[in-house]
Amino acid sequence: MTMHLTLLGDSIFDNFAYTEGRPAVIDHVRRHLPAGWSASLQAVDGSVAADVPRQVGLMPAQTTHLALSVGGNDALASLSRLSAPSTTVMASLQVLADIQAGFARSYRAALAAVLASGRPLVVCTIYDHVPGLTAPLRAALSLFNDVIVREALRHDLQVVDLRQVCTEPADYAQSSPIEPSSSGGDKVAAALARAVAPVSGRLGS
């Protein structure tokens, strides 16, 4: 059986605009996947979790496996709320709880759409070693990653923890530090290939 991996989500996968003409994540994925595999890109730069169901509807018919990386833009959209004044620590925690709950609803809906396709799925966390990222914002990202990991565990999904993959400044694009560089994309692609291969092995057993 021919295997085909389709990438869903945002610019973590759709990073060609930030690689200065060097290979993007999809190019690296095709190189890292085992012989006999192919791959396609359905992720779109700027997407949020609510955009994922549409991407699922557009995936190639030959898709056998899926990878999802989304949530970073949802986090960016919460910056104004995170920067708003607060009167007490408890009030601030309530804001964080509301932000997390909103993302959880969106992410669960995205996962439901992907899982309804019946294909094996690998999900990615949001990396948090972005150059210049402050400690408070790194803490805020943990709220989003908590949702991703919890939902992945609930559905027994493979997880690629990008917090452990893109750990060096060179992993991020010079033109836009929140995006993966070509070398960072290479790391992401290698991690995806390692995660997907055991899935294919189980299917063939």
Short mmCIF file of C-alpha atoms in Angstrom, two decimals:
data_model
loop_
_atom_site.label_atom_id
_atom_site.label_comp_id
_atom_site.label_asym_id
_atom_site.label_seq_id
_atom_site.Cartn_x
_atom_site.Cartn_y
_atom_site.Cartn_z
CA MET A 1 0.00 0.00 0.00
CA THR A 2 1.34 3.43 -0.96
CA MET A 3 1.55 5.80 2.01
CA HIS A 4 0.80 9.51 1.75
CA LEU A 5 1.20 12.05 4.55
CA THR A 6 -0.75 15.32 4.40
CA LEU A 7 0.29 18.25 6.58
CA LEU A 8 -2.50 20.34 8.15
CA GLY A 9 -2.35 23.54 10.18
CA ASP A 10 -0.39 26.76 9.95
CA SER A 11 3.02 28.21 9.01
CA ILE A 12 4.93 25.74 11.16
CA PHE A 13 4.39 23.48 8.15
CA ASP A 14 3.71 26.15 5.49
CA ASN A 15 6.99 28.03 5.99
CA PHE A 16 8.28 28.49 2.43
CA ALA A 17 7.88 32.30 2.64
CA TYR A 18 10.41 32.39 5.50
CA THR A 19 13.17 30.08 4.23
CA GLU A 20 14.93 32.53 1.87
CA GLY A 21 14.62 30.15 -1.04
CA ARG A 22 15.93 27.13 0.88
CA PRO A 23 13.84 23.95 1.37
CA ALA A 24 10.63 24.29 3.35
CA VAL A 25 9.15 21.79 5.79
CA ILE A 26 7.27 19.90 3.05
CA ASP A 27 10.50 19.49 1.07
CA HIS A 28 12.30 18.11 4.12
CA VAL A 29 9.37 15.82 4.94
CA ARG A 30 9.52 14.22 1.49
CA ARG A 31 13.23 13.60 1.98
CA HIS A 32 12.89 12.14 5.48
CA LEU A 33 9.93 9.84 4.89
CA PRO A 34 10.65 6.16 4.18
CA ALA A 35 10.85 4.87 0.61
CA GLY A 36 7.44 4.48 -0.97
CA TRP A 37 5.94 7.45 0.86
CA SER A 38 4.74 10.74 -0.60
CA ALA A 39 3.55 13.93 1.09
CA SER A 40 1.45 17.01 0.41
CA LEU A 41 0.91 20.36 2.09
CA GLN A 42 -2.57 21.49 3.06
CA ALA A 43 -1.46 23.71 5.96
CA VAL A 44 -1.79 27.44 5.28
CA ASP A 45 0.26 30.25 6.78
CA GLY A 46 -1.86 32.27 9.22
CA SER A 47 -4.39 29.55 9.95
CA VAL A 48 -5.99 29.04 13.35
CA ALA A 49 -7.63 25.92 14.77
CA ALA A 50 -11.01 26.92 13.34
CA ASP A 51 -9.54 26.71 9.81
CA VAL A 52 -8.52 23.06 10.11
CA PRO A 53 -11.89 21.47 9.19
CA ARG A 54 -11.77 23.23 5.83
CA GLN A 55 -8.24 21.95 5.23
CA VAL A 56 -9.42 18.41 5.98
CA GLY A 57 -12.07 18.76 3.30
CA LEU A 58 -9.41 19.72 0.75
CA MET A 59 -6.86 17.01 1.49
CA PRO A 60 -5.84 14.69 -1.36
CA ALA A 61 -7.87 11.52 -1.72
CA GLN A 62 -4.71 9.41 -1.54
CA THR A 63 -3.96 10.62 2.00
CA THR A 64 -3.27 7.74 4.38
CA HIS A 65 -1.76 9.69 7.31
CA LEU A 66 -2.15 13.19 8.71
CA ALA A 67 -0.03 15.57 10.75
CA LEU A 68 -1.45 18.64 12.49
CA SER A 69 0.40 21.67 13.82
CA VAL A 70 -1.88 24.51 14.87
CA GLY A 71 -2.36 26.83 17.83
CA GLY A 72 0.38 29.41 17.49
CA ASN A 73 -1.88 31.90 15.74
CA ASP A 74 -4.62 31.26 18.27
CA ALA A 75 -2.08 32.21 20.93
CA LEU A 76 -1.09 35.35 19.02
CA ALA A 77 -4.74 36.36 18.83
CA SER A 78 -4.91 36.37 22.63
CA LEU A 79 -2.07 38.88 23.08
CA SER A 80 -4.38 41.86 23.58
CA ARG A 81 -6.20 40.09 26.42
CA LEU A 82 -2.90 39.04 27.96
CA SER A 83 -1.69 42.65 27.90
CA ALA A 84 -4.83 44.12 29.49
CA PRO A 85 -4.61 45.53 33.05
CA SER A 86 -5.71 43.29 35.91
CA THR A 87 -6.54 44.04 39.53
CA THR A 88 -5.59 40.76 41.25
CA VAL A 89 -3.67 37.58 40.53
CA MET A 90 -6.93 35.64 40.68
CA ALA A 91 -8.48 37.95 38.11
CA SER A 92 -5.48 37.37 35.86
CA LEU A 93 -5.82 33.61 36.29
CA GLN A 94 -9.47 33.85 35.29
CA VAL A 95 -8.45 35.57 32.06
CA LEU A 96 -5.96 32.79 31.38
CA ALA A 97 -8.58 30.16 32.14
CA ASP A 98 -11.02 31.80 29.72
CA ILE A 99 -8.38 31.96 26.98
CA GLN A 100 -7.50 28.31 27.49
CA ALA A 101 -11.15 27.24 27.47
CA GLY A 102 -11.74 29.08 24.20
CA PHE A 103 -8.78 27.41 22.55
CA ALA A 104 -9.83 24.02 23.91
CA ARG A 105 -13.19 24.36 22.18
CA SER A 106 -11.56 25.30 18.87
CA TYR A 107 -8.89 22.62 19.08
CA ARG A 108 -11.37 19.88 19.96
CA ALA A 109 -13.50 20.83 16.96
CA ALA A 110 -10.41 20.74 14.75
CA LEU A 111 -9.42 17.32 16.07
CA ALA A 112 -12.94 16.00 15.61
CA ALA A 113 -12.84 16.99 11.94
CA VAL A 114 -9.44 15.40 11.40
CA LEU A 115 -10.27 12.19 13.27
CA ALA A 116 -13.54 11.84 11.36
CA SER A 117 -11.45 11.23 8.24
CA GLY A 118 -10.36 7.91 9.74
CA ARG A 119 -6.65 8.47 9.04
CA PRO A 120 -3.90 8.03 11.64
CA LEU A 121 -2.92 11.42 13.05
CA VAL A 122 0.22 12.92 14.55
CA VAL A 123 -0.15 16.24 16.39
CA CYS A 124 2.47 18.85 17.26
CA THR A 125 2.81 21.11 20.27
CA ILE A 126 3.70 24.80 19.91
CA TYR A 127 7.40 25.51 20.25
CA ASP A 128 8.48 27.98 22.93
CA HIS A 129 12.15 28.76 22.27
CA VAL A 130 11.38 31.61 19.87
CA PRO A 131 14.16 34.22 20.08
CA GLY A 132 13.03 37.11 22.24
CA LEU A 133 10.07 35.27 23.74
CA THR A 134 9.57 36.51 27.29
CA ALA A 135 9.10 34.25 30.29
CA PRO A 136 5.46 35.38 30.82
CA LEU A 137 4.60 34.62 27.20
CA ARG A 138 6.31 31.23 27.44
CA ALA A 139 4.13 30.54 30.48
CA ALA A 140 1.04 31.60 28.54
CA LEU A 141 1.95 29.21 25.71
CA SER A 142 1.91 26.36 28.21
CA LEU A 143 -1.86 26.84 28.47
CA PHE A 144 -2.24 26.10 24.77
CA ASN A 145 0.19 23.20 24.88
CA ASP A 146 -1.67 21.73 27.83
CA VAL A 147 -4.79 21.57 25.68
CA ILE A 148 -2.92 19.94 22.79
CA VAL A 149 -1.26 17.29 24.95
CA ARG A 150 -4.41 16.51 26.93
CA GLU A 151 -6.47 16.07 23.76
CA ALA A 152 -3.77 13.96 22.17
CA LEU A 153 -3.68 11.67 25.20
CA ARG A 154 -7.46 11.48 25.26
CA HIS A 155 -7.45 10.18 21.69
CA ASP A 156 -4.26 8.10 22.04
CA LEU A 157 -2.45 10.14 19.38
CA GLN A 158 1.23 10.40 18.55
CA VAL A 159 2.71 13.73 19.70
CA VAL A 160 5.71 15.57 18.28
CA ASP A 161 6.76 18.00 21.01
CA LEU A 162 8.23 20.91 19.06
CA ARG A 163 9.39 22.42 22.37
CA GLN A 164 12.03 19.69 22.33
CA VAL A 165 12.73 19.95 18.59
CA CYS A 166 13.28 23.64 17.79
CA THR A 167 15.55 24.67 20.65
CA GLU A 168 18.24 26.80 18.94
CA PRO A 169 18.06 30.37 17.55
CA ALA A 170 19.03 29.05 14.11
CA ASP A 171 15.82 27.00 14.07
CA TYR A 172 13.83 30.21 13.60
CA ALA A 173 13.60 32.43 10.52
CA GLN A 174 15.49 35.71 10.46
CA SER A 175 12.70 37.47 8.59
CA SER A 176 10.06 36.40 11.13
CA PRO A 177 11.40 34.73 14.29
CA ILE A 178 8.11 33.03 15.11
CA GLU A 179 8.45 30.90 11.95
CA PRO A 180 10.75 27.92 11.44
CA SER A 181 13.83 28.49 9.30
CA SER A 182 14.84 25.93 6.70
CA SER A 183 17.12 24.22 9.21
CA GLY A 184 14.42 24.32 11.88
CA GLY A 185 11.97 22.91 9.35
CA ASP A 186 14.41 20.09 8.71
CA LYS A 187 14.26 19.19 12.40
CA VAL A 188 10.47 19.34 12.39
CA ALA A 189 10.32 17.12 9.30
CA ALA A 190 12.71 14.55 10.77
CA ALA A 191 10.63 14.37 13.95
CA LEU A 192 7.45 13.92 11.92
CA ALA A 193 8.98 11.11 9.88
CA ARG A 194 10.08 9.33 13.07
CA ALA A 195 6.57 9.66 14.49
CA VAL A 196 4.75 8.56 11.35
CA ALA A 197 6.85 5.47 10.59
CA PRO A 198 5.73 3.50 13.70
CA VAL A 199 2.12 4.32 12.76
CA SER A 200 2.60 2.81 9.31
CA GLY A 201 4.30 -0.19 10.86
CA ARG A 202 1.33 -0.87 13.08
CA LEU A 203 -1.05 -0.58 10.14
CA GLY A 204 0.91 -3.17 8.24
CA SER A 205 1.06 -5.63 11.12
#
